[in-house]
Amino acid sequence: YHSAIYTKIHRLNMADLTVHAEHLVSLVARAFYQDETVAIIDVLLRDKYLREDDMSKRLSLPGKMLRKFMEYLRDEGLVKVEEVDDLDTGGSQRTKFWYIDYNHAVKVIRLRVHLMMSKLEKAERMARGSSMYLCPGYATRACNGRYTEEEAQRVTDHQFGMFLCIECYNNHVNNPDPPPISQYTLKLVDNSKELKAAVANIKKVSSL
């Protein structure tokens, strides 16, 4: 009888753990990644284990672009891939299946949040109230446009008074057909609320 109760409690705890882990992964995706990445995470959260070609059709993404996003997410530690014999072809071909290893993903997020919190605490001690600015190209790895408020003020669009990405500005200053300035206008980012929510979820996962 006691063994049955323990087993039931363990299963409930595991269910709670999965729910909190899913919420944490979803929250982090929305806080720190672009829309296509969020869509991929949502599909994996819902369907758990998906063939690469099925994901491409479901997300309406070309295979090459999907693989780029998936490799990026694997490098980030949020997803894993497994090659298995494809039964649809009689096992004659190997097919990639993508999934989220919640245990690994939570550990990665915990480490990154810890490092971020350490950096935030250090930054607050050095200069309270400092802001962070990102270039739209930073999310797609088109540039390294991440700046403090002081750094962001180095290049300004005098017509509208907006801060511009230094790297993108230098790349396009002599370009006869440059992209619109909006594509490298810096945006003020404040992830403090999302970070606090992620920390709260990490505490829930750790306590189970």
Short mmCIF file of C-alpha atoms in Angstrom, two decimals:
data_model
loop_
_atom_site.label_atom_id
_atom_site.label_comp_id
_atom_site.label_asym_id
_atom_site.label_seq_id
_atom_site.Cartn_x
_atom_site.Cartn_y
_atom_site.Cartn_z
CA TYR A 1 0.00 0.00 0.00
CA HIS A 2 2.73 2.45 1.01
CA SER A 3 4.68 1.50 -2.09
CA ALA A 4 1.65 2.32 -4.25
CA ILE A 5 1.27 5.72 -2.57
CA TYR A 6 4.96 6.49 -3.07
CA THR A 7 4.72 5.50 -6.74
CA LYS A 8 1.69 7.74 -7.24
CA ILE A 9 3.37 10.70 -5.54
CA HIS A 10 6.51 10.14 -7.62
CA ARG A 11 4.44 10.14 -10.79
CA LEU A 12 2.67 13.32 -9.74
CA ASN A 13 6.01 14.97 -8.99
CA MET A 14 7.37 13.89 -12.38
CA ALA A 15 4.24 15.30 -14.05
CA ASP A 16 4.69 18.58 -12.18
CA LEU A 17 8.36 18.60 -13.13
CA THR A 18 7.53 18.18 -16.82
CA VAL A 19 4.90 20.95 -16.71
CA HIS A 20 7.31 23.39 -15.07
CA ALA A 21 10.12 22.38 -17.44
CA GLU A 22 7.88 22.92 -20.48
CA HIS A 23 6.80 26.30 -19.14
CA LEU A 24 10.40 27.26 -18.49
CA VAL A 25 11.57 26.31 -22.00
CA SER A 26 8.61 28.16 -23.55
CA LEU A 27 9.26 31.23 -21.43
CA VAL A 28 12.96 31.36 -22.27
CA ALA A 29 12.24 30.91 -25.99
CA ARG A 30 9.84 33.86 -25.99
CA ALA A 31 12.16 36.03 -23.94
CA PHE A 32 15.40 35.53 -25.85
CA TYR A 33 14.75 34.08 -29.33
CA GLN A 34 13.12 35.15 -32.58
CA ASP A 35 9.64 34.16 -33.79
CA GLU A 36 10.71 31.21 -35.97
CA THR A 37 12.61 29.72 -33.06
CA VAL A 38 9.60 30.12 -30.77
CA ALA A 39 7.41 28.35 -33.35
CA ILE A 40 9.85 25.42 -33.50
CA ILE A 41 9.97 25.13 -29.71
CA ASP A 42 6.16 25.25 -29.52
CA VAL A 43 5.85 22.39 -32.03
CA LEU A 44 8.33 20.25 -30.10
CA LEU A 45 6.65 21.04 -26.79
CA ARG A 46 3.34 19.89 -28.24
CA ASP A 47 4.40 16.84 -30.27
CA LYS A 48 7.55 15.87 -28.32
CA TYR A 49 9.39 13.85 -31.02
CA LEU A 50 9.28 14.89 -34.67
CA ARG A 51 10.84 13.92 -37.98
CA GLU A 52 12.77 16.73 -39.60
CA ASP A 53 10.77 16.64 -42.85
CA ASP A 54 7.47 16.68 -40.92
CA MET A 55 8.61 19.77 -39.06
CA SER A 56 9.52 21.49 -42.32
CA LYS A 57 6.00 20.93 -43.69
CA ARG A 58 4.27 21.87 -40.45
CA LEU A 59 6.20 25.11 -40.01
CA SER A 60 6.21 25.97 -43.74
CA LEU A 61 9.97 26.39 -43.59
CA PRO A 62 12.38 25.28 -46.35
CA GLY A 63 14.48 22.33 -45.25
CA LYS A 64 17.75 24.27 -45.42
CA MET A 65 16.39 27.08 -43.25
CA LEU A 66 14.86 24.64 -40.75
CA ARG A 67 18.17 22.79 -40.40
CA LYS A 68 19.92 26.10 -39.74
CA PHE A 69 17.49 26.89 -36.92
CA MET A 70 17.68 23.36 -35.51
CA GLU A 71 21.49 23.35 -35.49
CA TYR A 72 21.40 26.71 -33.74
CA LEU A 73 18.98 25.41 -31.09
CA ARG A 74 21.12 22.30 -30.62
CA ASP A 75 24.19 24.50 -30.12
CA GLU A 76 22.16 26.46 -27.58
CA GLY A 77 21.43 23.23 -25.69
CA LEU A 78 17.64 23.45 -26.04
CA VAL A 79 17.04 20.55 -28.45
CA LYS A 80 18.62 17.22 -29.32
CA VAL A 81 18.56 15.04 -32.42
CA GLU A 82 18.52 11.29 -32.90
CA GLU A 83 19.05 9.38 -36.14
CA VAL A 84 16.92 6.24 -36.41
CA ASP A 85 15.96 3.76 -39.11
CA ASP A 86 12.95 5.14 -40.99
CA LEU A 87 10.25 2.45 -40.90
CA ASP A 88 8.39 4.23 -43.72
CA THR A 89 11.25 3.24 -46.02
CA GLY A 90 11.58 -0.25 -44.58
CA GLY A 91 14.47 0.84 -42.41
CA SER A 92 16.70 1.43 -45.43
CA GLN A 93 17.26 5.10 -44.61
CA ARG A 94 18.27 7.00 -41.51
CA THR A 95 15.97 9.84 -40.49
CA LYS A 96 16.60 12.66 -38.04
CA PHE A 97 14.12 13.04 -35.20
CA TRP A 98 14.27 16.20 -33.07
CA TYR A 99 13.12 16.50 -29.46
CA ILE A 100 13.60 18.46 -26.24
CA ASP A 101 15.53 16.72 -23.48
CA TYR A 102 13.95 18.57 -20.56
CA ASN A 103 16.55 17.47 -18.03
CA HIS A 104 19.38 18.77 -20.21
CA ALA A 105 17.51 21.91 -21.30
CA VAL A 106 16.70 22.88 -17.71
CA LYS A 107 20.35 22.43 -16.68
CA VAL A 108 21.48 24.62 -19.58
CA ILE A 109 18.90 27.29 -18.71
CA ARG A 110 19.79 27.17 -15.02
CA LEU A 111 23.46 27.74 -15.85
CA ARG A 112 22.71 30.59 -18.25
CA VAL A 113 20.28 32.28 -15.89
CA HIS A 114 22.85 31.97 -13.11
CA LEU A 115 25.50 33.57 -15.34
CA MET A 116 23.05 36.25 -16.45
CA MET A 117 22.06 37.00 -12.87
CA SER A 118 25.73 37.26 -11.92
CA LYS A 119 26.34 39.66 -14.80
CA LEU A 120 23.24 41.66 -13.92
CA GLU A 121 24.27 41.95 -10.29
CA LYS A 122 27.75 43.04 -11.35
CA ALA A 123 26.32 45.55 -13.81
CA GLU A 124 23.95 46.93 -11.18
CA ARG A 125 26.82 47.40 -8.78
CA MET A 126 28.87 49.21 -11.42
CA ALA A 127 26.13 51.34 -12.93
CA ARG A 128 22.56 51.06 -11.70
CA GLY A 129 19.88 51.74 -14.25
CA SER A 130 22.04 50.99 -17.31
CA SER A 131 20.09 49.78 -20.37
CA MET A 132 20.80 47.22 -23.09
CA TYR A 133 20.22 47.88 -26.79
CA LEU A 134 20.00 45.24 -29.51
CA CYS A 135 20.21 45.46 -33.29
CA PRO A 136 17.52 43.45 -35.18
CA GLY A 137 20.40 41.61 -36.85
CA TYR A 138 21.67 40.30 -33.50
CA ALA A 139 18.86 37.73 -33.23
CA THR A 140 19.73 36.24 -36.64
CA ARG A 141 23.50 36.40 -36.08
CA ALA A 142 23.82 38.92 -38.90
CA CYS A 143 25.87 41.09 -36.55
CA ASN A 144 27.09 41.37 -32.97
CA GLY A 145 24.90 44.40 -32.28
CA ARG A 146 24.50 44.29 -28.51
CA TYR A 147 25.33 47.52 -26.69
CA THR A 148 25.14 49.25 -23.35
CA GLU A 149 23.45 52.65 -23.28
CA GLU A 150 26.83 54.40 -23.43
CA GLU A 151 28.00 52.28 -26.39
CA ALA A 152 24.70 52.76 -28.26
CA GLN A 153 25.15 56.54 -28.32
CA ARG A 154 28.27 56.36 -30.52
CA VAL A 155 26.30 56.27 -33.80
CA THR A 156 23.06 58.26 -34.04
CA ASP A 157 20.60 58.91 -36.85
CA HIS A 158 20.48 62.71 -36.56
CA GLN A 159 17.24 62.97 -38.56
CA PHE A 160 15.21 60.90 -36.10
CA GLY A 161 17.56 60.81 -33.10
CA MET A 162 17.72 56.99 -33.07
CA PHE A 163 20.71 54.87 -32.08
CA LEU A 164 22.21 52.76 -34.88
CA CYS A 165 24.16 49.51 -34.80
CA ILE A 166 27.83 50.46 -35.13
CA GLU A 167 28.79 47.27 -36.94
CA CYS A 168 25.92 47.46 -39.48
CA TYR A 169 26.46 51.19 -39.99
CA ASN A 170 30.13 50.62 -40.84
CA ASN A 171 29.20 47.76 -43.18
CA HIS A 172 26.72 49.91 -45.12
CA VAL A 173 28.20 53.43 -44.91
CA ASN A 174 29.70 53.08 -48.40
CA ASN A 175 26.99 50.78 -49.75
CA PRO A 176 25.33 52.40 -52.83
CA ASP A 177 22.15 50.45 -52.10
CA PRO A 178 21.99 50.15 -48.30
CA PRO A 179 19.09 48.49 -46.47
CA PRO A 180 16.55 50.68 -44.64
CA ILE A 181 17.93 52.24 -41.47
CA SER A 182 15.15 50.50 -39.54
CA GLN A 183 16.96 47.19 -40.15
CA TYR A 184 19.86 48.30 -37.96
CA THR A 185 18.18 50.76 -35.60
CA LEU A 186 18.84 49.69 -32.01
CA LYS A 187 15.96 48.69 -29.78
CA LEU A 188 15.89 49.04 -26.01
CA VAL A 189 15.56 45.63 -24.36
CA ASP A 190 14.36 44.92 -20.85
CA ASN A 191 14.21 41.20 -20.01
CA SER A 192 14.03 41.68 -16.25
CA LYS A 193 10.43 40.42 -15.97
CA GLU A 194 11.11 37.33 -18.10
CA LEU A 195 14.32 36.65 -16.19
CA LYS A 196 12.51 36.79 -12.84
CA ALA A 197 9.80 34.46 -14.18
CA ALA A 198 12.46 32.03 -15.44
CA VAL A 199 14.18 32.05 -12.05
CA ALA A 200 10.83 31.33 -10.37
CA ASN A 201 10.29 28.33 -12.66
CA ILE A 202 13.81 27.09 -12.04
CA LYS A 203 13.14 27.14 -8.30
CA LYS A 204 9.96 25.09 -8.84
CA VAL A 205 11.83 22.54 -10.97
CA SER A 206 14.69 22.32 -8.46
CA SER A 207 12.35 21.81 -5.50
CA LEU A 208 10.61 18.75 -6.98
#
